[in-house]
mmCIF file of C-alpha atoms and ligand atoms in Angstrom:
data_model
loop_
_atom_site.group_PDB
_atom_site.id
_atom_site.type_symbol
_atom_site.label_atom_id
_atom_site.label_comp_id
_atom_site.label_asym_id
_atom_site.label_seq_id
_atom_site.Cartn_x
_atom_site.Cartn_y
_atom_site.Cartn_z
ATOM 1 C CA UNK A 258 -33.577 13.658 -1.510
ATOM 2 C CA UNK A 259 -34.711 15.991 1.267
ATOM 3 C CA UNK A 260 -36.847 18.927 0.329
ATOM 4 C CA UNK A 261 -35.055 22.289 0.191
ATOM 5 C CA UNK A 262 -36.069 25.913 -0.151
ATOM 6 C CA UNK A 263 -34.732 27.526 -3.293
ATOM 7 C CA UNK A 264 -33.650 31.159 -3.247
ATOM 8 C CA UNK A 265 -32.946 33.199 -6.391
ATOM 9 C CA UNK A 266 -30.126 35.704 -6.044
ATOM 10 C CA UNK A 267 -28.775 38.170 -8.589
ATOM 11 C CA UNK A 268 -25.753 36.563 -10.240
ATOM 12 C CA UNK A 269 -23.742 39.729 -10.734
ATOM 13 C CA UNK A 270 -24.749 43.264 -9.899
ATOM 14 C CA UNK A 271 -25.603 45.715 -7.179
ATOM 15 C CA UNK A 272 -27.607 43.217 -5.147
ATOM 16 C CA UNK A 273 -25.357 40.151 -5.270
ATOM 17 C CA UNK A 274 -22.818 40.799 -2.578
ATOM 18 C CA UNK A 275 -25.142 42.060 0.138
ATOM 19 C CA UNK A 276 -27.761 39.406 -0.596
ATOM 20 C CA UNK A 277 -25.149 36.717 0.039
ATOM 21 C CA UNK A 278 -23.758 38.591 3.021
ATOM 22 C CA UNK A 279 -27.071 38.616 4.870
ATOM 23 C CA UNK A 280 -27.434 34.870 4.319
ATOM 24 C CA UNK A 281 -23.910 34.298 5.567
ATOM 25 C CA UNK A 282 -24.713 36.309 8.688
ATOM 26 C CA UNK A 283 -27.560 33.864 9.251
ATOM 27 C CA UNK A 284 -24.885 31.229 9.801
ATOM 28 C CA UNK A 285 -25.635 29.492 6.511
ATOM 29 C CA UNK A 286 -22.572 28.080 4.769
ATOM 30 C CA UNK A 287 -22.190 27.729 1.019
ATOM 31 C CA UNK A 288 -19.503 27.902 -1.627
ATOM 32 C CA UNK A 289 -19.973 31.503 -2.710
ATOM 33 C CA UNK A 290 -16.554 31.721 -4.364
ATOM 34 C CA UNK A 291 -17.240 29.692 -7.434
ATOM 35 C CA UNK A 292 -20.436 31.348 -8.520
ATOM 36 C CA UNK A 293 -22.037 28.486 -10.357
ATOM 37 C CA UNK A 294 -25.622 28.602 -11.586
ATOM 38 C CA UNK A 295 -26.816 26.504 -8.691
ATOM 39 C CA UNK A 296 -25.404 25.888 -5.240
ATOM 40 C CA UNK A 297 -26.528 24.181 -2.075
ATOM 41 C CA UNK A 298 -25.896 25.262 1.522
ATOM 42 C CA UNK A 299 -23.985 22.694 3.545
ATOM 43 C CA UNK A 300 -25.666 23.295 6.911
ATOM 44 C CA UNK A 301 -29.186 24.484 6.034
ATOM 45 C CA UNK A 302 -31.825 23.181 3.570
ATOM 46 C CA UNK A 303 -31.342 26.071 1.158
ATOM 47 C CA UNK A 304 -30.464 25.956 -2.534
ATOM 48 C CA UNK A 305 -29.198 28.989 -4.434
ATOM 49 C CA UNK A 306 -30.055 29.927 -7.979
ATOM 50 C CA UNK A 307 -27.914 32.718 -9.447
ATOM 51 C CA UNK A 308 -29.791 34.613 -12.151
ATOM 52 C CA UNK A 309 -30.437 38.086 -13.597
ATOM 53 C CA UNK A 310 -32.519 40.177 -11.245
ATOM 54 C CA UNK A 311 -35.170 40.747 -13.950
ATOM 55 C CA UNK A 312 -35.904 37.014 -14.019
ATOM 56 C CA UNK A 313 -36.382 36.582 -10.284
ATOM 57 C CA UNK A 314 -40.100 37.465 -9.898
ATOM 58 C CA UNK A 315 -41.205 35.199 -12.753
ATOM 59 C CA UNK A 316 -38.981 32.327 -11.602
ATOM 60 C CA UNK A 317 -40.686 32.508 -8.234
ATOM 61 C CA UNK A 318 -44.159 32.727 -9.764
ATOM 62 C CA UNK A 319 -43.357 29.685 -11.947
ATOM 63 C CA UNK A 320 -42.006 27.667 -9.020
ATOM 64 C CA UNK A 321 -38.438 27.500 -10.349
ATOM 65 C CA UNK A 322 -37.432 29.294 -7.159
ATOM 66 C CA UNK A 323 -39.418 29.725 -3.944
ATOM 67 C CA UNK A 324 -38.083 33.063 -2.749
ATOM 68 C CA UNK A 325 -35.664 35.688 -4.039
ATOM 69 C CA UNK A 326 -34.018 39.034 -3.422
ATOM 70 C CA UNK A 327 -34.718 41.948 -5.802
ATOM 71 C CA UNK A 328 -35.014 45.716 -5.718
ATOM 72 C CA UNK A 329 -38.527 46.762 -4.740
ATOM 73 C CA UNK A 330 -38.540 48.787 -7.986
ATOM 74 C CA UNK A 331 -38.094 45.630 -10.060
ATOM 75 C CA UNK A 332 -40.824 43.810 -8.158
ATOM 76 C CA UNK A 333 -43.345 46.642 -8.400
ATOM 77 C CA UNK A 334 -42.545 47.336 -12.039
ATOM 78 C CA UNK A 335 -43.163 43.756 -13.086
ATOM 79 C CA UNK A 336 -46.446 43.653 -11.212
ATOM 80 C CA UNK A 337 -46.248 39.886 -10.660
ATOM 81 C CA UNK A 338 -48.431 38.940 -7.725
ATOM 82 C CA UNK A 339 -46.103 37.619 -5.024
ATOM 83 C CA UNK A 340 -45.543 38.690 -1.452
ATOM 84 C CA UNK A 341 -42.853 40.900 0.087
ATOM 85 C CA UNK A 342 -41.501 38.843 2.981
ATOM 86 C CA UNK A 343 -38.957 41.341 4.311
ATOM 87 C CA UNK A 344 -37.490 44.708 3.415
ATOM 88 C CA UNK A 345 -33.771 44.077 3.719
ATOM 89 C CA UNK A 346 -32.867 47.766 3.700
ATOM 90 C CA UNK A 347 -29.805 47.685 1.435
ATOM 91 C CA UNK A 348 -29.365 48.856 -2.189
ATOM 92 C CA UNK A 349 -31.372 51.942 -1.361
ATOM 93 C CA UNK A 350 -32.195 54.163 -4.312
ATOM 94 C CA UNK A 351 -34.928 56.457 -5.525
ATOM 95 C CA UNK A 352 -36.906 56.819 -8.714
ATOM 96 C CA UNK A 353 -36.745 60.464 -9.706
ATOM 97 C CA UNK A 354 -37.831 62.823 -12.423
ATOM 98 C CA UNK A 355 -34.869 64.614 -14.000
ATOM 99 C CA UNK A 356 -34.910 67.312 -16.644
ATOM 100 C CA UNK A 357 -32.406 69.367 -18.660
ATOM 101 C CA UNK A 358 -31.305 72.543 -16.846
ATOM 102 C CA UNK A 359 -33.354 74.848 -19.048
ATOM 103 C CA UNK A 360 -36.604 73.000 -18.244
ATOM 104 C CA UNK A 361 -38.629 75.150 -15.794
ATOM 105 C CA UNK A 362 -39.977 72.371 -13.622
ATOM 106 C CA UNK A 363 -42.452 73.064 -10.825
ATOM 107 C CA UNK A 364 -44.276 69.835 -10.060
ATOM 108 C CA UNK A 365 -45.586 66.746 -11.844
ATOM 109 C CA UNK A 366 -48.065 68.926 -13.765
ATOM 110 C CA UNK A 367 -45.063 70.457 -15.540
ATOM 111 C CA UNK A 368 -44.835 67.107 -17.363
ATOM 112 C CA UNK A 369 -48.259 67.462 -19.013
ATOM 113 C CA UNK A 370 -47.949 66.629 -22.711
ATOM 114 C CA UNK A 371 -44.205 65.931 -22.431
ATOM 115 C CA UNK A 372 -42.244 62.851 -23.489
ATOM 116 C CA UNK A 373 -40.722 61.060 -20.492
ATOM 117 C CA UNK A 374 -38.184 58.297 -21.049
ATOM 118 C CA UNK A 375 -38.113 55.598 -18.386
ATOM 119 C CA UNK A 376 -37.489 51.923 -17.671
ATOM 120 C CA UNK A 377 -40.293 52.110 -15.108
ATOM 121 C CA UNK A 378 -43.424 52.876 -17.161
ATOM 122 C CA UNK A 379 -45.684 50.969 -14.796
ATOM 123 C CA UNK A 380 -44.622 52.741 -11.583
ATOM 124 C CA UNK A 381 -44.412 56.138 -13.277
ATOM 125 C CA UNK A 382 -47.688 55.646 -15.176
ATOM 126 C CA UNK A 383 -49.532 54.848 -11.973
ATOM 127 C CA UNK A 384 -48.236 57.960 -10.202
ATOM 128 C CA UNK A 385 -48.956 60.258 -13.155
ATOM 129 C CA UNK A 386 -52.459 58.845 -13.363
ATOM 130 C CA UNK A 387 -53.041 59.497 -9.669
ATOM 131 C CA UNK A 388 -51.891 63.086 -10.184
ATOM 132 C CA UNK A 389 -54.025 63.491 -13.309
ATOM 133 C CA UNK A 390 -51.028 64.179 -15.544
ATOM 134 C CA UNK A 391 -51.148 63.040 -19.180
ATOM 135 C CA UNK A 392 -47.695 62.494 -20.611
ATOM 136 C CA UNK A 393 -46.137 60.392 -23.335
ATOM 137 C CA UNK A 394 -44.079 57.595 -21.749
ATOM 138 C CA UNK A 395 -41.131 56.399 -23.804
ATOM 139 C CA UNK A 396 -40.032 52.959 -22.579
ATOM 140 C CA UNK A 397 -36.290 52.380 -22.771
ATOM 141 C CA UNK A 398 -34.346 49.565 -21.212
ATOM 142 C CA UNK A 399 -31.062 51.362 -20.574
ATOM 143 C CA UNK A 400 -29.107 54.609 -20.953
ATOM 144 C CA UNK A 401 -32.215 56.567 -20.022
ATOM 145 C CA UNK A 402 -30.112 59.591 -19.118
ATOM 146 C CA UNK A 403 -28.996 60.264 -22.682
ATOM 147 C CA UNK A 404 -32.519 60.425 -24.160
ATOM 148 C CA UNK A 405 -33.057 64.198 -23.643
ATOM 149 C CA UNK A 406 -29.662 64.862 -25.209
ATOM 150 C CA UNK A 407 -30.526 62.948 -28.378
ATOM 151 C CA UNK A 408 -33.982 64.470 -28.596
ATOM 152 C CA UNK A 409 -35.957 61.337 -27.760
ATOM 153 C CA UNK A 410 -37.497 62.735 -24.576
ATOM 154 C CA UNK A 411 -38.097 66.007 -22.714
ATOM 155 C CA UNK A 412 -37.611 64.513 -19.286
ATOM 156 C CA UNK A 413 -36.592 61.204 -17.748
ATOM 157 C CA UNK A 414 -37.647 59.112 -14.798
ATOM 158 C CA UNK A 415 -34.811 56.895 -13.587
ATOM 159 C CA UNK A 416 -33.189 55.312 -10.551
ATOM 160 C CA UNK A 417 -30.750 57.524 -8.712
ATOM 161 C CA UNK A 418 -28.426 56.842 -5.830
ATOM 162 C CA UNK A 419 -25.647 59.432 -5.743
ATOM 163 C CA UNK A 420 -26.962 61.585 -8.586
ATOM 164 C CA UNK A 421 -23.576 61.567 -10.338
ATOM 165 C CA UNK A 422 -24.961 59.994 -13.512
ATOM 166 C CA UNK A 423 -27.609 62.701 -13.884
ATOM 167 C CA UNK A 424 -25.104 65.481 -13.294
ATOM 168 C CA UNK A 425 -22.716 63.974 -15.813
ATOM 169 C CA UNK A 426 -25.449 64.072 -18.437
ATOM 170 C CA UNK A 427 -26.462 67.660 -17.750
ATOM 171 C CA UNK A 428 -29.710 66.757 -16.007
ATOM 172 C CA UNK A 429 -31.143 68.050 -12.745
ATOM 173 C CA UNK A 430 -33.090 65.851 -10.385
ATOM 174 C CA UNK A 431 -36.344 67.676 -9.682
ATOM 175 C CA UNK A 432 -38.656 65.253 -7.900
ATOM 176 C CA UNK A 433 -38.488 61.859 -6.251
ATOM 177 C CA UNK A 434 -41.581 59.810 -6.938
ATOM 178 C CA UNK A 435 -40.690 56.458 -5.348
ATOM 179 C CA UNK A 436 -38.147 54.908 -2.981
ATOM 180 C CA UNK A 437 -36.681 51.446 -3.196
ATOM 181 C CA UNK A 438 -34.448 49.019 -1.364
ATOM 182 C CA UNK A 439 -33.778 45.302 -1.640
ATOM 183 C CA UNK A 440 -36.697 43.103 -0.648
ATOM 184 C CA UNK A 441 -37.075 39.389 -0.108
ATOM 185 C CA UNK A 442 -40.052 38.184 -2.097
ATOM 186 C CA UNK A 443 -41.797 34.832 -2.299
ATOM 187 C CA UNK A 444 -44.941 33.068 -3.409
ATOM 188 C CA UNK A 445 -47.939 33.571 -1.180
ATOM 189 C CA UNK A 446 -48.109 29.799 -0.731
ATOM 190 C CA UNK A 447 -44.942 27.728 -0.628
ATOM 191 C CA UNK A 448 -46.936 24.659 -1.578
ATOM 192 C CA UNK A 449 -45.340 22.388 1.007
ATOM 193 C CA UNK A 450 -45.235 22.251 4.770
ATOM 194 C CA UNK A 451 -41.526 21.505 4.781
ATOM 195 C CA UNK A 452 -40.754 24.598 2.672
ATOM 196 C CA UNK A 453 -42.969 26.762 4.907
ATOM 197 C CA UNK A 454 -40.959 25.561 7.897
ATOM 198 C CA UNK A 455 -37.591 26.194 6.265
ATOM 199 C CA UNK A 456 -38.778 29.661 5.294
ATOM 200 C CA UNK A 457 -39.858 30.557 8.812
ATOM 201 C CA UNK A 458 -36.526 29.345 10.174
ATOM 202 C CA UNK A 459 -34.726 31.506 7.629
ATOM 203 C CA UNK A 460 -36.876 34.570 8.371
ATOM 204 C CA UNK A 461 -36.286 34.159 12.101
ATOM 205 C CA UNK A 462 -32.539 34.329 11.473
ATOM 206 C CA UNK A 463 -32.854 37.262 9.073
ATOM 207 C CA UNK A 464 -34.893 39.195 11.624
ATOM 208 C CA UNK A 465 -32.253 38.574 14.273
ATOM 209 C CA UNK A 466 -29.479 39.744 11.937
ATOM 210 C CA UNK A 467 -31.379 42.876 10.897
ATOM 211 C CA UNK A 468 -32.404 43.701 14.431
ATOM 212 C CA UNK A 469 -28.824 43.379 15.637
ATOM 213 C CA UNK A 470 -27.537 45.722 12.959
ATOM 214 C CA UNK A 471 -29.963 48.430 14.070
ATOM 215 C CA UNK A 472 -28.664 48.403 17.652
ATOM 216 C CA UNK A 473 -25.349 49.119 19.348
ATOM 217 C CA UNK A 474 -23.968 47.706 22.551
ATOM 218 C CA UNK A 475 -22.657 50.509 24.763
ATOM 219 C CA UNK A 476 -20.449 50.115 27.846
ATOM 220 C CA UNK A 477 -19.281 53.023 30.013
ATOM 221 C CA UNK A 478 -18.144 54.019 33.483
ATOM 222 C CA UNK A 479 -20.359 56.268 35.551
ATOM 223 C CA UNK A 480 -20.468 57.898 38.988
ATOM 224 C CA UNK A 481 -22.942 55.722 40.875
ATOM 225 C CA UNK A 482 -24.931 58.808 41.911
ATOM 226 C CA UNK A 483 -25.890 59.333 38.259
ATOM 227 C CA UNK A 484 -27.452 55.903 37.747
ATOM 228 C CA UNK A 485 -31.032 57.067 38.147
ATOM 229 C CA UNK A 486 -30.539 59.872 35.638
ATOM 230 C CA UNK A 487 -29.001 57.453 33.128
ATOM 231 C CA UNK A 488 -31.832 54.982 33.608
ATOM 232 C CA UNK A 489 -34.212 57.808 32.669
ATOM 233 C CA UNK A 490 -32.265 58.527 29.470
ATOM 234 C CA UNK A 491 -32.272 54.911 28.350
ATOM 235 C CA UNK A 492 -35.850 54.447 29.558
ATOM 236 C CA UNK A 493 -38.118 52.229 27.565
ATOM 237 C CA UNK A 494 -35.466 49.561 27.336
ATOM 238 C CA UNK A 495 -34.781 46.727 29.741
ATOM 239 C CA UNK A 496 -32.878 48.001 32.755
ATOM 240 C CA UNK A 497 -29.137 48.476 32.195
ATOM 241 C CA UNK A 498 -26.645 45.933 33.517
ATOM 242 C CA UNK A 499 -24.625 47.551 36.293
ATOM 243 C CA UNK A 500 -21.330 46.292 37.735
ATOM 244 C CA UNK A 501 -19.412 47.890 40.602
ATOM 245 C CA UNK A 502 -15.915 49.158 39.814
ATOM 246 C CA UNK A 503 -12.921 48.897 42.152
ATOM 247 C CA UNK A 504 -12.994 52.649 42.630
ATOM 248 C CA UNK A 505 -15.662 53.530 45.181
ATOM 249 C CA UNK A 506 -18.610 55.502 43.878
ATOM 250 C CA UNK A 507 -18.123 54.300 40.295
ATOM 251 C CA UNK A 508 -19.974 51.672 38.272
ATOM 252 C CA UNK A 509 -19.673 50.141 34.831
ATOM 253 C CA UNK A 510 -22.931 50.191 32.848
ATOM 254 C CA UNK A 511 -23.938 48.142 29.787
ATOM 255 C CA UNK A 512 -26.881 49.134 27.610
ATOM 256 C CA UNK A 513 -28.310 48.422 24.159
ATOM 257 C CA UNK A 514 -29.085 51.526 22.121
ATOM 258 C CA UNK A 515 -31.051 51.820 18.886
ATOM 259 C CA UNK A 516 -28.899 53.129 16.051
ATOM 260 C CA UNK A 517 -31.295 55.993 15.248
ATOM 261 C CA UNK A 518 -31.166 57.431 18.781
ATOM 262 C CA UNK A 519 -27.516 56.624 19.344
ATOM 263 C CA UNK A 520 -26.032 60.125 19.084
ATOM 264 C CA UNK A 521 -28.661 61.707 21.354
ATOM 265 C CA UNK A 522 -28.095 59.039 23.982
ATOM 266 C CA UNK A 523 -24.329 59.394 23.595
ATOM 267 C CA UNK A 524 -24.476 63.169 24.203
ATOM 268 C CA UNK A 525 -26.730 62.755 27.215
ATOM 269 C CA UNK A 526 -24.467 60.090 28.710
ATOM 270 C CA UNK A 527 -21.467 62.386 28.340
ATOM 271 C CA UNK A 528 -23.408 65.229 29.930
ATOM 272 C CA UNK A 529 -24.235 62.953 32.862
ATOM 273 C CA UNK A 530 -20.570 62.230 33.442
ATOM 274 C CA UNK A 531 -20.130 58.921 31.643
ATOM 275 C CA UNK A 532 -16.492 58.095 30.899
ATOM 276 C CA UNK A 533 -14.685 55.590 28.713
ATOM 277 C CA UNK A 534 -17.721 55.037 26.502
ATOM 278 C CA UNK A 535 -17.172 51.912 24.427
ATOM 279 C CA UNK A 536 -19.497 51.183 21.515
ATOM 280 C CA UNK A 537 -19.625 47.825 19.750
ATOM 281 C CA UNK A 538 -21.726 46.211 17.056
ATOM 282 C CA UNK A 539 -24.117 43.423 17.943
ATOM 283 C CA UNK A 540 -23.879 40.349 15.793
ATOM 284 C CA UNK A 541 -27.247 38.696 16.485
ATOM 285 C CA UNK A 542 -30.147 39.681 18.661
ATOM 286 C CA UNK A 543 -33.590 38.345 19.565
ATOM 287 C CA UNK A 544 -36.193 39.415 22.083
HETATM 288 O O1 PRT B 42 -27.616 42.037 -14.886
HETATM 289 P P1 PRT B 42 -28.844 42.211 -14.077
HETATM 290 O O2 PRT B 42 -30.091 42.350 -14.896
HETATM 291 O O3 PRT B 42 -28.953 41.170 -13.004
HETATM 292 O O4 PRT B 42 -28.645 43.593 -13.260
HETATM 293 P P2 PRT B 42 -29.160 45.056 -13.578
HETATM 294 O O5 PRT B 42 -28.116 45.754 -14.351
HETATM 295 O O6 PRT B 42 -30.548 45.047 -14.088
HETATM 296 O O7 PRT B 42 -29.295 45.629 -12.099
HETATM 297 P P3 PRT B 42 -28.247 46.392 -11.181
HETATM 298 O O8 PRT B 42 -27.311 45.419 -10.568
HETATM 299 O O9 PRT B 42 -27.680 47.599 -11.844
HETATM 300 O O10 PRT B 42 -29.279 46.942 -10.073
HETATM 301 C C1 PRT B 42 -29.995 46.079 -9.279
HETATM 302 C C2 PRT B 42 -30.856 46.889 -8.326
HETATM 303 O O11 PRT B 42 -30.019 47.743 -7.536
HETATM 304 C C3 PRT B 42 -31.836 47.846 -8.948
HETATM 305 O O12 PRT B 42 -33.012 47.211 -9.395
HETATM 306 C C4 PRT B 42 -32.102 48.804 -7.795
HETATM 307 O O13 PRT B 42 -33.080 48.262 -6.941
HETATM 308 C C5 PRT B 42 -30.788 48.843 -7.038
HETATM 309 N N1 PRT B 42 -30.007 50.093 -7.207
HETATM 310 C C6 PRT B 42 -29.490 50.819 -6.177
HETATM 311 C C7 PRT B 42 -29.688 50.725 -8.339
HETATM 312 C C8 PRT B 42 -28.946 51.868 -8.000
HETATM 313 N N2 PRT B 42 -28.839 51.893 -6.655
HETATM 314 C C9 PRT B 42 -28.425 52.735 -9.038
HETATM 315 N N3 PRT B 42 -27.765 53.734 -8.755
HETATM 316 N N4 PRT B 42 -29.907 50.415 -9.646
HETATM 317 C C10 PRT B 42 -29.427 51.215 -10.593
HETATM 318 N N5 PRT B 42 -28.713 52.369 -10.345
HETATM 319 C C11 PRT B 42 -28.219 53.141 -11.533
HETATM 320 C C12 PRT B 42 -28.776 54.523 -11.709
HETATM 321 O O14 PRT B 42 -29.970 54.476 -12.443
HETATM 322 C C13 PRT B 42 -27.665 55.220 -12.504
HETATM 323 O O15 PRT B 42 -27.814 54.984 -13.871
HETATM 324 O O16 PRT B 42 -26.835 53.319 -11.402
HETATM 325 C C14 PRT B 42 -26.408 54.509 -12.045
HETATM 326 C C15 PRT B 42 -25.537 55.265 -11.070
HETATM 327 O O17 PRT B 42 -26.322 55.968 -10.123
HETATM 328 P P4 PRT B 42 -25.828 57.312 -9.460
HETATM 329 O O18 PRT B 42 -27.091 58.094 -9.078
HETATM 330 O O19 PRT B 42 -25.075 56.910 -8.235
HETATM 331 O O20 PRT B 42 -24.992 58.052 -10.435
HETATM 332 ZN ZN1 ZN B 43 -31.643 43.543 -14.423
#
């Protein structure tokens, strides 16, 4: 049988859906409906292994899988020596210190001599050490937020996304110590030339998908006299595509705008007299 690359994906949880979505956007087809333990893409040499996220780094290290998608927090906490191939940018969250309302927290030094419950003793321990803070870390694997309430800890260090869980348990988030998002990880050496090649093909597609999602395609009508001014606004990019309109003195302009500068560019275009501004998503994009 032909050699395939094996990717480990979280079977059920916060990472599952978006991990599969990004692979789908790469044009790779597979039977995602029946989530079996193992699956094989029909049009790309990729095999899927659906497992618990905690098991992904060790499966990769042991060669059961070649690559996988996990939260950066999980990867860093386990401390298994692999490589981060790509930051996929989804499942964003932060690791924060939270304390009961009556706790007068100033900075990490406020934790000196305190008991801190966390599922991330490695990440937290490293940061406290760097800051010269000596605290008593209480390792718990779940329900970290109830530990102050039951008298097991004075403070907690846990993942937060909306903050609703902390609020519900009467805790205030006082300091973020670490930020995470989903990352694609893999062994430093794939151990076979064929696998290396499949991986670089996959990464090329992932880069195109991610690049496309960080840009917008913008089309608008503009008085021809304003073209120079618009070119200055969108400077730094390849020159805009310009088409003449039926109405004399007017042109239709097409540009690609980075998501993070989109609103500034949009306002400037309006100010320069752009009309009928149409914004669309880009599906794939390469240099
Ligand atoms: O079953 P399996 O072991 O595979 O899954 P799991 O339960 O260990 O992981 P899962 O699916 O909960 O999380 C997977 C990854 O998602 C984590 O490792 C993080 O990288 C990322 N992630 C993003 C989060 C959150 N956001 C998040 N909010 N992981 C956990 N949470 C927790 C948070 O700690 C809180 O308890 O969700 C709760 C709700 O958060 P709030 O702040 O929105 O209230
Ligand atoms: Zn888990």
